[in-house]
PDB file of C-alpha atoms in Angstrom:
ATOM      1  CA  UNK A  11      -0.042  -0.006   0.075  1.00  0.00           C
ATOM      2  CA  UNK A  12       1.276   3.534  -0.949  1.00  0.00           C
ATOM      3  CA  UNK A  13       0.144   6.753   0.687  1.00  0.00           C
ATOM      4  CA  UNK A  14      -0.529   9.204  -2.148  1.00  0.00           C
ATOM      5  CA  UNK A  15      -1.837  12.333  -0.253  1.00  0.00           C
ATOM      6  CA  UNK A  16      -1.595  13.250   3.405  1.00  0.00           C
ATOM      7  CA  UNK A  17      -3.001  16.566   4.644  1.00  0.00           C
ATOM      8  CA  UNK A  18      -5.293  18.078   7.263  1.00  0.00           C
ATOM      9  CA  UNK A  19      -9.128  17.930   6.724  1.00  0.00           C
ATOM     10  CA  UNK A  20     -11.949  19.806   8.653  1.00  0.00           C
ATOM     11  CA  UNK A  21     -15.314  18.144   8.729  1.00  0.00           C
ATOM     12  CA  UNK A  22     -17.885  20.713   9.632  1.00  0.00           C
ATOM     13  CA  UNK A  23     -21.616  21.594   9.544  1.00  0.00           C
ATOM     14  CA  UNK A  24     -20.900  25.053   8.108  1.00  0.00           C
ATOM     15  CA  UNK A  25     -17.975  25.290   5.584  1.00  0.00           C
ATOM     16  CA  UNK A  26     -18.388  28.852   4.373  1.00  0.00           C
ATOM     17  CA  UNK A  27     -16.756  30.638   7.375  1.00  0.00           C
ATOM     18  CA  UNK A  28     -13.883  28.170   7.414  1.00  0.00           C
ATOM     19  CA  UNK A  29     -13.342  28.762   3.671  1.00  0.00           C
ATOM     20  CA  UNK A  30     -13.295  32.446   4.237  1.00  0.00           C
ATOM     21  CA  UNK A  31     -10.789  32.084   6.985  1.00  0.00           C
ATOM     22  CA  UNK A  32      -8.419  30.123   4.963  1.00  0.00           C
ATOM     23  CA  UNK A  33      -8.589  32.294   1.898  1.00  0.00           C
ATOM     24  CA  UNK A  34      -7.601  35.305   4.186  1.00  0.00           C
ATOM     25  CA  UNK A  35      -4.721  32.882   5.202  1.00  0.00           C
ATOM     26  CA  UNK A  36      -3.607  32.687   1.658  1.00  0.00           C
ATOM     27  CA  UNK A  37      -5.398  29.427   0.531  1.00  0.00           C
ATOM     28  CA  UNK A  38      -7.389  29.207  -2.656  1.00  0.00           C
ATOM     29  CA  UNK A  39     -10.082  26.750  -3.652  1.00  0.00           C
ATOM     30  CA  UNK A  40      -8.790  24.190  -6.006  1.00  0.00           C
ATOM     31  CA  UNK A  41     -11.687  21.765  -6.190  1.00  0.00           C
ATOM     32  CA  UNK A  42     -15.185  21.880  -5.019  1.00  0.00           C
ATOM     33  CA  UNK A  43     -17.624  18.688  -5.313  1.00  0.00           C
ATOM     34  CA  UNK A  44     -21.242  18.757  -4.038  1.00  0.00           C
ATOM     35  CA  UNK A  45     -23.588  15.805  -3.261  1.00  0.00           C
ATOM     36  CA  UNK A  46     -20.904  13.133  -2.539  1.00  0.00           C
ATOM     37  CA  UNK A  47     -22.498   9.645  -1.283  1.00  0.00           C
ATOM     38  CA  UNK A  48     -25.499   9.117   0.831  1.00  0.00           C
ATOM     39  CA  UNK A  49     -24.382  11.865   3.338  1.00  0.00           C
ATOM     40  CA  UNK A  50     -24.657  14.506   0.671  1.00  0.00           C
ATOM     41  CA  UNK A  51     -21.156  15.858   1.499  1.00  0.00           C
ATOM     42  CA  UNK A  52     -19.690  18.963   0.020  1.00  0.00           C
ATOM     43  CA  UNK A  53     -16.066  18.749  -0.509  1.00  0.00           C
ATOM     44  CA  UNK A  54     -13.573  21.757  -0.780  1.00  0.00           C
ATOM     45  CA  UNK A  55      -9.969  21.279  -1.492  1.00  0.00           C
ATOM     46  CA  UNK A  56      -7.770  24.335  -0.841  1.00  0.00           C
ATOM     47  CA  UNK A  57      -3.975  24.887  -1.559  1.00  0.00           C
ATOM     48  CA  UNK A  58      -1.734  27.740  -0.477  1.00  0.00           C
ATOM     49  CA  UNK A  59       1.274  29.197  -2.468  1.00  0.00           C
ATOM     50  CA  UNK A  60       3.643  26.929  -0.458  1.00  0.00           C
ATOM     51  CA  UNK A  61       1.854  23.809  -1.679  1.00  0.00           C
ATOM     52  CA  UNK A  62       0.064  23.039   1.519  1.00  0.00           C
ATOM     53  CA  UNK A  63      -3.381  21.346   0.986  1.00  0.00           C
ATOM     54  CA  UNK A  64      -6.397  21.556   3.283  1.00  0.00           C
ATOM     55  CA  UNK A  65      -9.828  19.780   2.803  1.00  0.00           C
ATOM     56  CA  UNK A  66     -12.966  21.214   4.231  1.00  0.00           C
ATOM     57  CA  UNK A  67     -16.096  18.711   4.106  1.00  0.00           C
ATOM     58  CA  UNK A  68     -19.640  19.566   5.059  1.00  0.00           C
ATOM     59  CA  UNK A  69     -21.897  16.468   5.261  1.00  0.00           C
ATOM     60  CA  UNK A  70     -25.283  18.036   4.905  1.00  0.00           C
ATOM     61  CA  UNK A  71     -27.317  15.080   6.107  1.00  0.00           C
ATOM     62  CA  UNK A  72     -25.466  14.864   9.476  1.00  0.00           C
ATOM     63  CA  UNK A  73     -25.962  17.410  12.247  1.00  0.00           C
ATOM     64  CA  UNK A  74     -22.472  17.648  13.893  1.00  0.00           C
ATOM     65  CA  UNK A  75     -22.289  19.159  17.482  1.00  0.00           C
ATOM     66  CA  UNK A  76     -18.716  20.536  16.557  1.00  0.00           C
ATOM     67  CA  UNK A  77     -16.060  20.373  13.908  1.00  0.00           C
ATOM     68  CA  UNK A  78     -13.985  17.450  13.569  1.00  0.00           C
ATOM     69  CA  UNK A  79     -10.423  17.677  12.580  1.00  0.00           C
ATOM     70  CA  UNK A  80      -9.043  14.801  10.547  1.00  0.00           C
ATOM     71  CA  UNK A  81      -6.113  13.602   8.402  1.00  0.00           C
ATOM     72  CA  UNK A  82      -7.063  13.012   4.772  1.00  0.00           C
ATOM     73  CA  UNK A  83      -5.008   9.989   3.597  1.00  0.00           C
ATOM     74  CA  UNK A  84      -5.385   8.777   0.006  1.00  0.00           C
ATOM     75  CA  UNK A  85      -3.918   5.421  -0.691  1.00  0.00           C
ATOM     76  CA  UNK A  86      -3.577   3.217  -3.789  1.00  0.00           C
ATOM     77  CA  UNK A  87      -5.318   0.226  -1.971  1.00  0.00           C
ATOM     78  CA  UNK A  88      -8.232   0.960   0.283  1.00  0.00           C
ATOM     79  CA  UNK A  89      -8.896  -2.517   1.308  1.00  0.00           C
ATOM     80  CA  UNK A  90      -5.369  -3.034   2.491  1.00  0.00           C
ATOM     81  CA  UNK A  91      -5.104   0.338   4.433  1.00  0.00           C
ATOM     82  CA  UNK A  92      -8.665  -0.267   5.988  1.00  0.00           C
ATOM     83  CA  UNK A  93      -7.496  -3.673   7.259  1.00  0.00           C
ATOM     84  CA  UNK A  94      -4.306  -2.196   8.590  1.00  0.00           C
ATOM     85  CA  UNK A  95      -6.138   0.473  10.560  1.00  0.00           C
ATOM     86  CA  UNK A  96      -8.922  -1.610  11.870  1.00  0.00           C
ATOM     87  CA  UNK A  97      -6.193  -4.109  13.147  1.00  0.00           C
ATOM     88  CA  UNK A  98      -4.840  -1.069  15.085  1.00  0.00           C
ATOM     89  CA  UNK A  99      -8.397  -0.497  16.667  1.00  0.00           C
ATOM     90  CA  UNK A 100      -9.615   2.052  14.355  1.00  0.00           C
ATOM     91  CA  UNK A 101     -13.600   2.061  13.997  1.00  0.00           C
ATOM     92  CA  UNK A 102     -15.537   3.167  10.919  1.00  0.00           C
ATOM     93  CA  UNK A 103     -17.724   6.131  11.717  1.00  0.00           C
ATOM     94  CA  UNK A 104     -20.356   4.864   9.266  1.00  0.00           C
ATOM     95  CA  UNK A 105     -20.452   1.300  10.786  1.00  0.00           C
ATOM     96  CA  UNK A 106     -19.236  -1.072   7.978  1.00  0.00           C
ATOM     97  CA  UNK A 107     -20.297   1.442   5.270  1.00  0.00           C
ATOM     98  CA  UNK A 108     -17.916   3.003   2.775  1.00  0.00           C
ATOM     99  CA  UNK A 109     -18.786   6.126   0.622  1.00  0.00           C
ATOM    100  CA  UNK A 110     -18.502   5.328  -2.952  1.00  0.00           C
ATOM    101  CA  UNK A 111     -18.653   8.050  -5.750  1.00  0.00           C
ATOM    102  CA  UNK A 112     -17.761   5.853  -8.749  1.00  0.00           C
ATOM    103  CA  UNK A 113     -14.559   7.517  -8.894  1.00  0.00           C
ATOM    104  CA  UNK A 114     -13.442   7.131  -5.160  1.00  0.00           C
ATOM    105  CA  UNK A 115     -14.149   4.929  -2.226  1.00  0.00           C
ATOM    106  CA  UNK A 116     -13.679   6.364   1.381  1.00  0.00           C
ATOM    107  CA  UNK A 117     -14.341   5.908   5.142  1.00  0.00           C
ATOM    108  CA  UNK A 118     -13.896   8.078   8.036  1.00  0.00           C
ATOM    109  CA  UNK A 119     -12.026   5.867  10.647  1.00  0.00           C
ATOM    110  CA  UNK A 120     -11.524   7.001  14.335  1.00  0.00           C
ATOM    111  CA  UNK A 121      -8.538   5.730  16.465  1.00  0.00           C
ATOM    112  CA  UNK A 122      -8.917   4.236  19.867  1.00  0.00           C
ATOM    113  CA  UNK A 123      -7.367   7.575  21.255  1.00  0.00           C
ATOM    114  CA  UNK A 124      -9.810   9.758  19.348  1.00  0.00           C
ATOM    115  CA  UNK A 125      -7.899  11.127  16.122  1.00  0.00           C
ATOM    116  CA  UNK A 126      -9.545  10.645  12.864  1.00  0.00           C
ATOM    117  CA  UNK A 127      -8.410   9.512   9.400  1.00  0.00           C
ATOM    118  CA  UNK A 128     -10.453   9.940   6.169  1.00  0.00           C
ATOM    119  CA  UNK A 129      -9.099   7.153   4.109  1.00  0.00           C
ATOM    120  CA  UNK A 130      -9.684   7.477   0.388  1.00  0.00           C
ATOM    121  CA  UNK A 131      -8.709   5.503  -2.689  1.00  0.00           C
ATOM    122  CA  UNK A 132      -9.300   7.264  -6.051  1.00  0.00           C
ATOM    123  CA  UNK A 133     -10.418   4.565  -8.567  1.00  0.00           C
ATOM    124  CA  UNK A 134      -8.955   4.320 -11.930  1.00  0.00           C
TER     125      UNK A 134
END
């Protein structure tokens, strides 16, 4: 398994103020996807002039009590990475479900100590 992307991600109920904040910090929107999966997620990818990436996700069908900070980790083999993380005690936020868009497969996994990884494989 190879990690192809590794950067911070904020999962929020209200993306717009965060987008504005990070734009003021020098980030620009690079990619914006709406209606992802059953959770109706809006996904915003941002990048600054130094090459740092940040993802902001807003799952419209979930009412989050507060923002979650996660690590976005793209891999070339979702199943292998998923098995490795669950072997180390990570639990899938969606139960056993994954989010599939036709071009990607993902799951939000929470570690035993509480940190979160959004595991993603872009399908070819």
